Amino acid sequence: MVSRVIPVEPFDLVIFGGTGDLARRKILPALFRRFCAGQMPEEARIIGAARSEHDTDEYKAMVRDAIVEFVGEDDAQADALAAFVDRTDYVTIDARGTDGWVELAGKMREGCVRAFYFSVAPALFGDLAERIHVNGMATDQSRIVVEKPFGHDLATARALNDTLAQHFDEGQIYRIDHYLGKETVQNLMAIRFGNMLFEPLWNSQYVDHIQITVAETVGVGGRGEYYDKAGAMRDMVQNHLMQLLCLIAMEPPAKFDPDAVRDEKLKVIRALDEVEPHHIVRGQYEALDGEHPGYREAAGDPRSSTESYIALKTHISNWRWAGTPFYLRTGKRLVARSSVISVVFKDAPHSIFGPEAGRHANVLSIRLQPNEGITLQVTIKEPGPGGMRLVDVPLDMTFAEALGPESDDPPDAYERLIMDVIRGNQTLFMRGDEVEAAWAWADPMIAGWKARGEVPKPYESGSVGPDQADQLLRRDGRVWRGIKP
């Protein structure tokens, strides 16, 4: 199956923080792949902007090195790489001063899309937005892209939204969450709203519970100082897992339109129940045989009470989901890297096969990473004579097998999202009120465990997390699904 590539309009893309880690690892490689796919027009230009003192030739060399390192030398063919690098430029700029802004404004072209990617610390977002506006670079075709974290709590999120709104309309602000750019995440909407098979069953009458797991094998690494101020709740649950929850639980929008989709997601967040303290489990990973440091060592704080793991149970108070629990968990240094949404359907109301056949349930698993795909667990008769013995088997649709070898290497999330910015499509980006509603749900939990002085439970690196997380489901007569690579 060959995907259809639709070129975007000519654009000027300014990457603030253009020499930083995110630009080198994700943004520039994503743009290069879209260039190789024929989606970037000849007139497209990429301008790096940072405080580092470089001339344009030095920046071009850095871009070339980043592409070779993160795309791979075999894929970065010399002709294509040279042509891509030729479209780059650089400006040394002071985000909080005046240096470089006149030069940057002089590089902007009339009549094309202007996109400004804020690949910098959130503390600089307001300064950049103001200076873009003051220096006459904000037009009707201007867009700004901001990375998470979108605030540290509800108050700071509101302040950030207010600051950005002073210089740009909501329709020009693209709050990027790379999880929403993953092919399988987008497929959630296709599965739900493009198939009559599932939608009639997508409610509390037929669904027993839903599990959302995002497991990582890595620790906090060099992000220890930042992570210790955030923790798994702020870093993952309030944004990434919240978005997955919304897509699983939302009502069908009237049309596939940015605001129609985001309106329905917002309704889900506002319908979330407050999470009870005994429905939250927090954990911290410990060192493994001296090979990797424990969380506290990596964070540089021997008394840190920040969680590297969290599991919780919540409910959505609306007609569709009343009574159906949603279990969320995420953590670092777990046994495998795996992001899976599991929709566990209820048992058949009556088994004609008797108790010896055992209990069996249908499970729809959506694998986000690795090996993106969808599996439906169904019950069949075990082959062979001697009675009716039932077993569960998967109907597996791995993208690479179902859609051909091209889908074995799907576009990186940043490829899709950056092109959506140029197209002016905000469907896969968060709206300001959506961000604030998510913080309004998360803040009481964070304040609660701080007020109670709770310390995260220790768990071994390479495990599935603290034992207390298993008890969270056992109390309800359920179990977590395995974390598998």
CSV table of C-alpha atoms in Angstrom, one decimal:
chain,number,residue,atom,x,y,z
A,1,MET,CA,0.0,0.0,0.0
A,2,VAL,CA,1.5,3.3,-1.0
A,3,SER,CA,0.6,6.4,1.1
A,4,ARG,CA,-0.5,9.6,-0.6
A,5,VAL,CA,1.7,12.6,0.0
A,6,ILE,CA,0.1,16.0,-0.4
A,7,PRO,CA,2.7,18.9,-0.5
A,8,VAL,CA,2.1,21.8,1.9
A,9,GLU,CA,2.2,25.5,1.1
A,10,PRO,CA,5.5,27.4,1.0
A,11,PHE,CA,6.6,28.3,4.6
A,12,ASP,CA,9.2,29.9,6.8
A,13,LEU,CA,9.7,27.8,9.9
A,14,VAL,CA,11.7,29.4,12.7
A,15,ILE,CA,13.0,27.0,15.3
A,16,PHE,CA,13.8,28.8,18.5
A,17,GLY,CA,16.2,26.6,20.3
A,18,GLY,CA,17.4,25.5,16.9
A,19,THR,CA,20.7,24.1,18.2
A,20,GLY,CA,19.1,22.2,21.1
A,21,ASP,CA,18.5,18.5,21.7
A,22,LEU,CA,14.9,18.4,20.6
A,23,ALA,CA,15.7,20.2,17.4
A,24,ARG,CA,18.6,17.8,16.6
A,25,ARG,CA,16.8,14.6,17.7
A,26,LYS,CA,13.3,15.2,16.5
A,27,ILE,CA,12.4,18.4,14.6
A,28,LEU,CA,15.1,18.5,12.0
A,29,PRO,CA,15.0,14.8,11.2
A,30,ALA,CA,11.2,15.0,10.9
A,31,LEU,CA,11.5,17.8,8.5
A,32,PHE,CA,14.2,16.0,6.5
A,33,ARG,CA,12.0,12.9,6.1
A,34,ARG,CA,9.1,15.0,4.9
A,35,PHE,CA,11.5,16.7,2.4
A,36,CYS,CA,12.5,13.3,1.1
A,37,ALA,CA,8.9,12.2,0.9
A,38,GLY,CA,8.2,15.2,-1.4
A,39,GLN,CA,5.9,17.0,1.0
A,40,MET,CA,8.0,20.2,1.5
A,41,PRO,CA,7.8,22.6,-1.5
A,42,GLU,CA,10.9,24.0,-3.1
A,43,GLU,CA,10.2,27.4,-1.5
A,44,ALA,CA,10.2,26.0,2.1
A,45,ARG,CA,12.8,27.4,4.4
A,46,ILE,CA,14.0,26.5,8.0
A,47,ILE,CA,15.6,29.1,10.2
A,48,GLY,CA,17.4,28.1,13.3
A,49,ALA,CA,17.4,30.7,16.1
A,50,ALA,CA,19.3,30.4,19.4
A,51,ARG,CA,21.6,32.4,21.6
A,52,SER,CA,24.7,30.4,20.5
A,53,GLU,CA,27.1,32.4,18.3
A,54,HIS,CA,27.1,30.6,14.9
A,55,ASP,CA,27.2,31.7,11.4
A,56,THR,CA,25.0,30.1,8.8
A,57,ASP,CA,27.7,27.7,7.5
A,58,GLU,CA,28.3,26.4,11.0
A,59,TYR,CA,24.6,25.8,11.5
A,60,LYS,CA,24.3,24.0,8.2
A,61,ALA,CA,27.1,21.7,9.3
A,62,MET,CA,25.3,21.0,12.6
A,63,VAL,CA,22.0,20.3,10.7
A,64,ARG,CA,23.9,17.9,8.4
A,65,ASP,CA,25.5,16.1,11.4
A,66,ALA,CA,22.1,15.8,13.2
A,67,ILE,CA,20.4,14.2,10.2
A,68,VAL,CA,23.2,11.7,9.7
A,69,GLU,CA,23.1,10.8,13.4
A,70,PHE,CA,19.4,10.6,14.0
A,71,VAL,CA,18.1,9.6,10.5
A,72,GLY,CA,21.0,7.3,9.7
A,73,GLU,CA,23.8,7.6,7.1
A,74,ASP,CA,22.2,5.1,4.8
A,75,ASP,CA,18.9,7.0,4.7
A,76,ALA,CA,20.5,10.4,4.5
A,77,GLN,CA,21.5,10.2,0.8
A,78,ALA,CA,24.0,12.8,-0.1
A,79,ASP,CA,22.0,14.7,-2.8
A,80,ALA,CA,18.8,14.9,-0.7
A,81,LEU,CA,20.8,15.9,2.4
A,82,ALA,CA,22.6,18.7,0.5
A,83,ALA,CA,19.4,20.0,-1.0
A,84,PHE,CA,17.7,20.0,2.5
A,85,VAL,CA,20.6,21.7,4.2
A,86,ASP,CA,20.6,24.3,1.5
A,87,ARG,CA,17.1,25.4,2.8
A,88,THR,CA,18.4,26.2,6.3
A,89,ASP,CA,19.6,29.4,7.7
A,90,TYR,CA,20.5,30.7,11.2
A,91,VAL,CA,20.2,33.8,13.4
A,92,THR,CA,21.8,34.4,16.7
A,93,ILE,CA,19.1,35.8,18.9
A,94,ASP,CA,18.5,37.0,22.5
A,95,ALA,CA,15.0,35.8,23.6
A,96,ARG,CA,14.8,38.4,26.3
A,97,GLY,CA,16.7,41.2,24.6
A,98,THR,CA,16.9,43.0,21.3
A,99,ASP,CA,19.8,41.2,19.6
A,100,GLY,CA,19.0,39.4,16.4
A,101,TRP,CA,15.3,40.3,16.1
A,102,VAL,CA,15.7,42.8,13.3
A,103,GLU,CA,17.8,40.4,11.4
A,104,LEU,CA,15.2,37.6,11.9
A,105,ALA,CA,12.3,39.9,10.8
A,106,GLY,CA,14.3,40.7,7.7
A,107,LYS,CA,14.4,37.0,6.7
A,108,MET,CA,10.6,36.6,6.8
A,109,ARG,CA,8.9,36.5,3.4
A,110,GLU,CA,5.5,37.9,2.6
A,111,GLY,CA,2.7,35.7,1.3
A,112,CYS,CA,3.7,32.4,2.9
A,113,VAL,CA,3.0,30.6,6.1
A,114,ARG,CA,5.1,31.6,9.1
A,115,ALA,CA,5.6,29.0,11.8
A,116,PHE,CA,7.5,29.7,15.0
A,117,TYR,CA,8.5,26.5,17.0
A,118,PHE,CA,9.2,27.3,20.6
A,119,SER,CA,11.7,24.5,21.4
A,120,VAL,CA,12.9,26.3,24.5
A,121,ALA,CA,12.1,26.4,28.2
A,122,PRO,CA,8.4,27.4,28.9
A,123,ALA,CA,9.7,30.5,30.8
A,124,LEU,CA,10.7,32.0,27.5
A,125,PHE,CA,7.3,31.4,25.7
A,126,GLY,CA,5.9,34.8,26.7
A,127,ASP,CA,9.1,36.7,25.7
A,128,LEU,CA,9.2,35.0,22.3
A,129,ALA,CA,5.6,35.7,21.6
A,130,GLU,CA,5.9,39.3,22.5
A,131,ARG,CA,9.0,39.9,20.4
A,132,ILE,CA,7.5,38.2,17.4
A,133,HIS,CA,4.6,40.5,17.7
A,134,VAL,CA,6.6,43.7,18.4
A,135,ASN,CA,9.0,43.1,15.5
A,136,GLY,CA,6.1,42.8,13.0
A,137,MET,CA,6.4,39.0,12.3
A,138,ALA,CA,2.9,38.1,13.5
A,139,THR,CA,0.5,38.0,10.5
A,140,ASP,CA,-2.8,36.1,9.9
A,141,GLN,CA,-0.7,33.3,8.5
A,142,SER,CA,1.6,33.1,11.6
A,143,ARG,CA,1.5,30.1,13.9
A,144,ILE,CA,3.4,29.3,17.1
A,145,VAL,CA,4.2,25.8,18.3
A,146,VAL,CA,4.7,25.3,22.1
A,147,GLU,CA,6.0,22.1,23.7
A,148,LYS,CA,4.9,20.7,27.0
A,149,PRO,CA,5.0,21.3,29.9
A,150,PHE,CA,2.0,23.6,29.5
A,151,GLY,CA,2.4,25.0,33.0
A,152,HIS,CA,3.2,23.3,36.3
A,153,ASP,CA,-0.3,23.5,37.7
A,154,LEU,CA,-3.7,25.2,36.9
A,155,ALA,CA,-2.5,28.6,37.9
A,156,THR,CA,0.6,28.6,35.8
A,157,ALA,CA,-1.2,27.1,32.9
A,158,ARG,CA,-3.8,29.9,33.0
A,159,ALA,CA,-1.0,32.5,33.2
A,160,LEU,CA,0.7,30.9,30.2
A,161,ASN,CA,-2.5,30.8,28.2
A,162,ASP,CA,-3.2,34.5,29.1
A,163,THR,CA,0.3,35.5,28.0
A,164,LEU,CA,0.1,33.8,24.6
A,165,ALA,CA,-3.4,35.1,24.1
A,166,GLN,CA,-2.1,38.7,24.3
A,167,HIS,CA,-0.2,38.2,21.1
A,168,PHE,CA,-1.8,35.3,19.2
A,169,ASP,CA,-5.4,34.1,18.7
A,170,GLU,CA,-6.2,30.6,20.0
A,171,GLY,CA,-6.4,29.4,16.4
A,172,GLN,CA,-2.7,30.3,15.9
A,173,ILE,CA,-1.5,28.4,19.0
A,174,TYR,CA,-0.4,24.8,18.5
A,175,ARG,CA,0.2,23.0,21.8
A,176,ILE,CA,2.1,19.9,20.7
A,177,ASP,CA,1.8,16.5,22.3
A,178,HIS,CA,3.8,14.0,20.2
A,179,TYR,CA,1.6,11.1,21.4
A,180,LEU,CA,-1.2,12.5,19.3
A,181,GLY,CA,0.9,12.3,16.2
A,182,LYS,CA,1.4,8.5,16.5
A,183,GLU,CA,-0.4,6.5,13.8
A,184,THR,CA,-2.1,4.2,16.2
A,185,VAL,CA,-3.4,7.0,18.3
A,186,GLN,CA,-5.0,8.6,15.3
A,187,ASN,CA,-6.4,5.1,14.4
A,188,LEU,CA,-8.3,5.2,17.7
A,189,MET,CA,-10.8,7.5,16.0
A,190,ALA,CA,-10.9,5.5,12.9
A,191,ILE,CA,-11.5,2.2,14.8
A,192,ARG,CA,-14.3,3.8,16.9
A,193,PHE,CA,-16.0,6.0,14.4
A,194,GLY,CA,-15.3,4.2,11.1
A,195,ASN,CA,-16.5,0.8,12.1
A,196,MET,CA,-20.1,-0.1,13.0
A,197,LEU,CA,-18.6,-3.2,14.7
A,198,PHE,CA,-17.3,-1.5,17.9
A,199,GLU,CA,-19.4,1.7,18.5
A,200,PRO,CA,-22.6,-0.1,19.7
A,201,LEU,CA,-20.5,-2.0,22.3
A,202,TRP,CA,-18.4,1.0,23.4
A,203,ASN,CA,-20.2,1.7,26.7
A,204,SER,CA,-20.6,0.6,30.3
A,205,GLN,CA,-23.2,-2.1,29.3
A,206,TYR,CA,-20.5,-4.1,27.5
A,207,VAL,CA,-17.1,-2.8,28.6
A,208,ASP,CA,-15.9,-4.2,32.0
A,209,HIS,CA,-13.0,-1.8,32.3
A,210,ILE,CA,-10.3,0.0,30.3
A,211,GLN,CA,-6.5,-0.1,31.0
A,212,ILE,CA,-4.0,2.5,29.7
A,213,THR,CA,-0.4,1.6,30.2
A,214,VAL,CA,2.7,3.6,29.1
A,215,ALA,CA,5.8,1.8,30.4
A,216,GLU,CA,9.4,2.9,29.8
A,217,THR,CA,12.6,1.0,30.4
A,218,VAL,CA,14.7,4.1,30.7
A,219,GLY,CA,15.2,6.1,33.9
A,220,VAL,CA,15.2,9.8,34.3
A,221,GLY,CA,18.8,10.0,33.0
A,222,GLY,CA,20.0,13.6,32.4
A,223,ARG,CA,16.5,15.0,33.1
A,224,GLY,CA,16.7,14.2,36.8
A,225,GLU,CA,16.6,17.9,38.0
A,226,TYR,CA,13.6,18.7,35.8
A,227,TYR,CA,11.8,15.4,36.4
A,228,ASP,CA,12.1,15.7,40.2
A,229,LYS,CA,10.0,18.9,40.0
A,230,ALA,CA,7.4,17.2,37.8
A,231,GLY,CA,7.1,13.5,38.5
A,232,ALA,CA,5.1,11.0,36.5
A,233,MET,CA,1.8,12.7,37.2
A,234,ARG,CA,2.8,16.0,35.7
A,235,ASP,CA,5.2,14.6,33.0
A,236,MET,CA,2.9,11.8,31.7
A,237,VAL,CA,-0.6,11.5,33.2
A,238,GLN,CA,-1.9,15.0,33.0
A,239,ASN,CA,-1.0,15.2,29.3
A,240,HIS,CA,-0.1,12.0,27.4
A,241,LEU,CA,-2.4,9.5,29.2
A,242,MET,CA,-5.1,12.1,29.5
A,243,GLN,CA,-5.2,12.5,25.7
A,244,LEU,CA,-5.4,8.7,25.2
A,245,LEU,CA,-8.2,8.6,27.8
A,246,CYS,CA,-10.1,11.3,25.9
A,247,LEU,CA,-9.8,9.6,22.6
A,248,ILE,CA,-11.0,6.3,24.0
A,249,ALA,CA,-13.9,7.7,26.0
A,250,MET,CA,-15.2,10.7,23.9
A,251,GLU,CA,-18.5,10.9,22.2
A,252,PRO,CA,-18.6,10.9,18.3
A,253,PRO,CA,-18.0,14.5,17.2
A,254,ALA,CA,-20.4,15.9,14.6
A,255,LYS,CA,-17.6,16.0,12.1
A,256,PHE,CA,-13.9,15.5,11.9
A,257,ASP,CA,-13.1,19.1,12.6
A,258,PRO,CA,-10.5,20.5,15.1
A,259,ASP,CA,-12.9,22.2,17.4
A,260,ALA,CA,-15.6,19.5,17.2
A,261,VAL,CA,-13.1,16.9,18.2
A,262,ARG,CA,-11.6,19.0,21.0
A,263,ASP,CA,-15.0,19.9,22.3
A,264,GLU,CA,-15.8,16.2,22.9
A,265,LYS,CA,-12.4,15.6,24.5
A,266,LEU,CA,-13.0,18.6,26.9
A,267,LYS,CA,-16.4,17.0,27.9
A,268,VAL,CA,-14.5,13.8,29.0
A,269,ILE,CA,-12.0,15.7,31.1
A,270,ARG,CA,-14.8,17.7,32.8
A,271,ALA,CA,-16.7,14.5,33.5
A,272,LEU,CA,-13.8,12.8,35.3
A,273,ASP,CA,-14.5,12.0,38.9
A,274,GLU,CA,-12.1,13.1,41.6
A,275,VAL,CA,-9.7,10.3,42.3
A,276,GLU,CA,-9.8,8.9,45.9
A,277,PRO,CA,-6.5,8.7,47.8
A,278,HIS,CA,-6.7,4.9,48.1
A,279,HIS,CA,-7.1,4.7,44.3
A,280,ILE,CA,-3.6,6.1,43.7
A,281,VAL,CA,-0.3,4.2,43.9
A,282,ARG,CA,3.0,6.1,43.5
A,283,GLY,CA,6.4,4.4,43.2
A,284,GLN,CA,10.1,5.1,42.9
A,285,TYR,CA,12.5,2.8,41.1
A,286,GLU,CA,15.6,1.5,43.0
A,287,ALA,CA,19.0,0.7,41.7
A,288,LEU,CA,19.6,-2.6,39.8
A,289,ASP,CA,22.7,-4.4,40.8
A,290,GLY,CA,24.7,-1.2,40.7
A,291,GLU,CA,24.4,-1.1,36.9
A,292,HIS,CA,21.9,1.8,36.9
A,293,PRO,CA,21.4,4.4,39.6
A,294,GLY,CA,18.2,4.5,41.6
A,295,TYR,CA,15.7,7.3,41.1
A,296,ARG,CA,16.9,9.4,44.1
A,297,GLU,CA,20.6,9.2,42.9
A,298,ALA,CA,19.6,10.2,39.4
A,299,ALA,CA,17.5,13.1,40.7
A,300,GLY,CA,20.3,14.2,43.0
A,301,ASP,CA,18.1,14.2,46.1
A,302,PRO,CA,18.4,11.3,48.6
A,303,ARG,CA,15.1,12.3,50.2
A,304,SER,CA,13.1,12.9,47.1
A,305,SER,CA,9.4,12.1,47.3
A,306,THR,CA,8.7,12.5,43.6
A,307,GLU,CA,7.1,9.5,41.8
A,308,SER,CA,8.7,7.8,38.8
A,309,TYR,CA,5.6,5.5,38.7
A,310,ILE,CA,1.9,6.1,39.2
A,311,ALA,CA,-1.1,4.0,38.8
A,312,LEU,CA,-4.7,5.2,39.5
A,313,LYS,CA,-8.3,4.3,39.1
A,314,THR,CA,-10.8,6.9,37.9
A,315,HIS,CA,-14.4,7.0,36.5
A,316,ILE,CA,-16.2,9.2,34.0
A,317,SER,CA,-19.6,10.4,35.2
A,318,ASN,CA,-21.7,10.4,32.1
A,319,TRP,CA,-24.3,8.1,30.6
A,320,ARG,CA,-21.9,6.2,28.4
A,321,TRP,CA,-19.3,5.3,31.0
A,322,ALA,CA,-21.1,5.4,34.4
A,323,GLY,CA,-19.7,2.6,36.6
A,324,THR,CA,-16.9,1.6,34.2
A,325,PRO,CA,-13.4,2.0,35.8
A,326,PHE,CA,-10.5,3.4,33.9
A,327,TYR,CA,-7.1,2.2,35.2
A,328,LEU,CA,-4.0,4.3,34.2
A,329,ARG,CA,-0.4,3.5,34.9
A,330,THR,CA,3.0,4.8,33.7
A,331,GLY,CA,6.5,4.4,35.0
A,332,LYS,CA,10.2,4.4,34.3
A,333,ARG,CA,12.7,1.6,34.6
A,334,LEU,CA,9.9,-1.0,34.0
A,335,VAL,CA,10.4,-4.5,32.5
A,336,ALA,CA,9.6,-3.4,28.9
A,337,ARG,CA,8.9,-0.4,26.7
A,338,SER,CA,5.2,-0.7,25.9
A,339,SER,CA,2.3,1.6,25.4
A,340,VAL,CA,-1.0,-0.2,25.2
A,341,ILE,CA,-4.7,0.6,25.6
A,342,SER,CA,-6.8,-2.4,26.5
A,343,VAL,CA,-10.5,-2.4,26.3
A,344,VAL,CA,-11.7,-5.4,28.4
A,345,PHE,CA,-15.2,-6.4,27.5
A,346,LYS,CA,-17.6,-8.1,30.0
A,347,ASP,CA,-18.0,-11.9,30.2
A,348,ALA,CA,-20.9,-13.5,28.3
A,349,PRO,CA,-24.0,-13.2,30.6
A,350,HIS,CA,-24.4,-17.0,30.5
A,351,SER,CA,-22.0,-19.7,29.5
A,352,ILE,CA,-23.5,-22.7,27.9
A,353,PHE,CA,-20.3,-24.6,28.2
A,354,GLY,CA,-20.2,-25.0,31.9
A,355,PRO,CA,-17.7,-24.0,34.6
A,356,GLU,CA,-15.0,-26.4,33.3
A,357,ALA,CA,-14.7,-24.2,30.2
A,358,GLY,CA,-13.3,-21.4,32.4
A,359,ARG,CA,-13.9,-17.6,32.2
A,360,HIS,CA,-13.2,-15.9,28.9
A,361,ALA,CA,-13.4,-12.3,27.9
A,362,ASN,CA,-12.9,-10.3,24.7
A,363,VAL,CA,-10.1,-7.8,24.8
A,364,LEU,CA,-9.3,-5.1,22.2
A,365,SER,CA,-5.7,-4.0,22.6
A,366,ILE,CA,-4.3,-1.0,20.7
A,367,ARG,CA,-0.5,-1.1,20.7
A,368,LEU,CA,1.0,2.4,20.4
A,369,GLN,CA,4.6,1.3,20.7
A,370,PRO,CA,6.5,-0.7,19.8
A,371,ASN,CA,5.1,-2.8,16.9
A,372,GLU,CA,2.1,-0.6,16.4
A,373,GLY,CA,-1.1,-2.5,15.7
A,374,ILE,CA,-4.4,-3.8,17.0
A,375,THR,CA,-5.2,-7.1,18.6
A,376,LEU,CA,-8.7,-8.5,19.4
A,377,GLN,CA,-8.8,-11.4,21.8
A,378,VAL,CA,-11.6,-13.8,21.0
A,379,THR,CA,-12.6,-17.2,22.4
A,380,ILE,CA,-12.6,-20.4,20.3
A,381,LYS,CA,-12.6,-24.1,20.8
A,382,GLU,CA,-9.3,-25.7,21.4
A,383,PRO,CA,-8.5,-28.2,18.6
A,384,GLY,CA,-8.8,-31.9,19.3
A,385,PRO,CA,-11.3,-34.4,20.6
A,386,GLY,CA,-12.5,-34.9,24.1
A,387,GLY,CA,-15.1,-32.2,24.8
A,388,MET,CA,-15.5,-28.5,24.5
A,389,ARG,CA,-12.4,-26.8,25.7
A,390,LEU,CA,-12.2,-23.1,25.2
A,391,VAL,CA,-9.1,-21.0,24.6
A,392,ASP,CA,-8.4,-17.3,23.9
A,393,VAL,CA,-6.6,-16.4,20.7
A,394,PRO,CA,-5.6,-13.1,19.2
A,395,LEU,CA,-6.8,-11.7,15.9
A,396,ASP,CA,-3.7,-9.6,15.2
A,397,MET,CA,-3.4,-6.7,12.8
A,398,THR,CA,0.2,-5.6,12.9
A,399,PHE,CA,0.5,-2.6,10.6
A,400,ALA,CA,3.5,-4.0,8.8
A,401,GLU,CA,1.7,-7.2,8.0
A,402,ALA,CA,-1.7,-5.8,7.1
A,403,LEU,CA,-0.6,-2.7,5.2
A,404,GLY,CA,2.7,-3.7,3.6
A,405,PRO,CA,6.4,-3.1,4.3
A,406,GLU,CA,6.0,0.7,4.0
A,407,SER,CA,3.9,0.8,7.2
A,408,ASP,CA,6.7,-1.1,9.1
A,409,ASP,CA,8.4,2.3,9.4
A,410,PRO,CA,5.5,4.7,10.0
A,411,PRO,CA,6.2,8.5,10.0
A,412,ASP,CA,7.5,9.8,13.2
A,413,ALA,CA,4.8,11.7,15.2
A,414,TYR,CA,6.7,15.0,14.7
A,415,GLU,CA,6.5,14.6,10.9
A,416,ARG,CA,2.7,14.5,11.0
A,417,LEU,CA,2.3,17.2,13.6
A,418,ILE,CA,4.7,19.8,12.0
A,419,MET,CA,3.0,19.3,8.6
A,420,ASP,CA,-0.3,19.8,10.4
A,421,VAL,CA,1.0,23.1,11.7
A,422,ILE,CA,1.8,24.3,8.2
A,423,ARG,CA,-1.6,23.1,7.0
A,424,GLY,CA,-3.3,25.0,9.8
A,425,ASN,CA,-5.0,21.8,11.1
A,426,GLN,CA,-5.3,21.9,14.9
A,427,THR,CA,-7.2,18.6,15.3
A,428,LEU,CA,-4.2,16.8,17.0
A,429,PHE,CA,-3.2,19.8,19.2
A,430,MET,CA,-4.6,20.7,22.6
A,431,ARG,CA,-6.7,23.8,23.1
A,432,GLY,CA,-6.2,26.1,26.0
A,433,ASP,CA,-9.4,25.2,27.9
A,434,GLU,CA,-8.5,21.5,27.5
A,435,VAL,CA,-5.1,22.0,29.2
A,436,GLU,CA,-6.7,23.9,32.0
A,437,ALA,CA,-9.4,21.3,32.6
A,438,ALA,CA,-6.7,18.6,32.8
A,439,TRP,CA,-4.8,20.5,35.4
A,440,ALA,CA,-8.0,21.2,37.4
A,441,TRP,CA,-8.4,17.3,37.6
A,442,ALA,CA,-4.7,16.6,38.4
A,443,ASP,CA,-4.0,19.4,40.9
A,444,PRO,CA,-6.1,18.0,43.8
A,445,MET,CA,-4.4,14.7,43.6
A,446,ILE,CA,-0.9,16.3,43.8
A,447,ALA,CA,-2.0,18.6,46.6
A,448,GLY,CA,-3.5,15.6,48.5
A,449,TRP,CA,-0.5,13.4,48.6
A,450,LYS,CA,1.7,16.3,49.5
A,451,ALA,CA,-0.6,17.3,52.4
A,452,ARG,CA,-0.6,13.7,53.6
A,453,GLY,CA,3.2,13.5,53.4
A,454,GLU,CA,3.1,10.3,51.4
A,455,VAL,CA,6.3,8.8,50.2
A,456,PRO,CA,6.3,6.7,46.9
A,457,LYS,CA,6.6,2.9,47.3
A,458,PRO,CA,10.0,1.5,46.1
A,459,TYR,CA,10.1,-0.9,43.2
A,460,GLU,CA,12.9,-2.8,41.5
A,461,SER,CA,14.2,-1.6,38.2
A,462,GLY,CA,13.1,-4.0,35.5
A,463,SER,CA,9.9,-5.0,37.3
A,464,VAL,CA,6.3,-4.1,36.6
A,465,GLY,CA,6.1,-1.5,39.3
A,466,PRO,CA,5.3,-1.6,43.1
A,467,ASP,CA,3.2,-4.5,44.4
A,468,GLN,CA,0.5,-2.0,45.7
A,469,ALA,CA,-0.4,-1.3,42.0
A,470,ASP,CA,-1.5,-5.0,41.6
A,471,GLN,CA,-3.6,-4.7,44.8
A,472,LEU,CA,-5.4,-1.7,43.2
A,473,LEU,CA,-7.0,-4.0,40.7
A,474,ARG,CA,-7.2,-7.1,42.9
A,475,ARG,CA,-9.5,-5.3,45.2
A,476,ASP,CA,-11.9,-5.1,42.2
A,477,GLY,CA,-11.4,-8.7,41.1
A,478,ARG,CA,-9.3,-7.7,38.1
A,479,VAL,CA,-5.6,-7.9,37.1
A,480,TRP,CA,-3.3,-5.7,35.1
A,481,ARG,CA,-2.5,-7.0,31.6
A,482,GLY,CA,1.1,-8.0,31.2
A,483,ILE,CA,3.8,-5.4,30.1
A,484,LYS,CA,5.3,-7.0,27.0
A,485,PRO,CA,7.8,-5.6,24.5
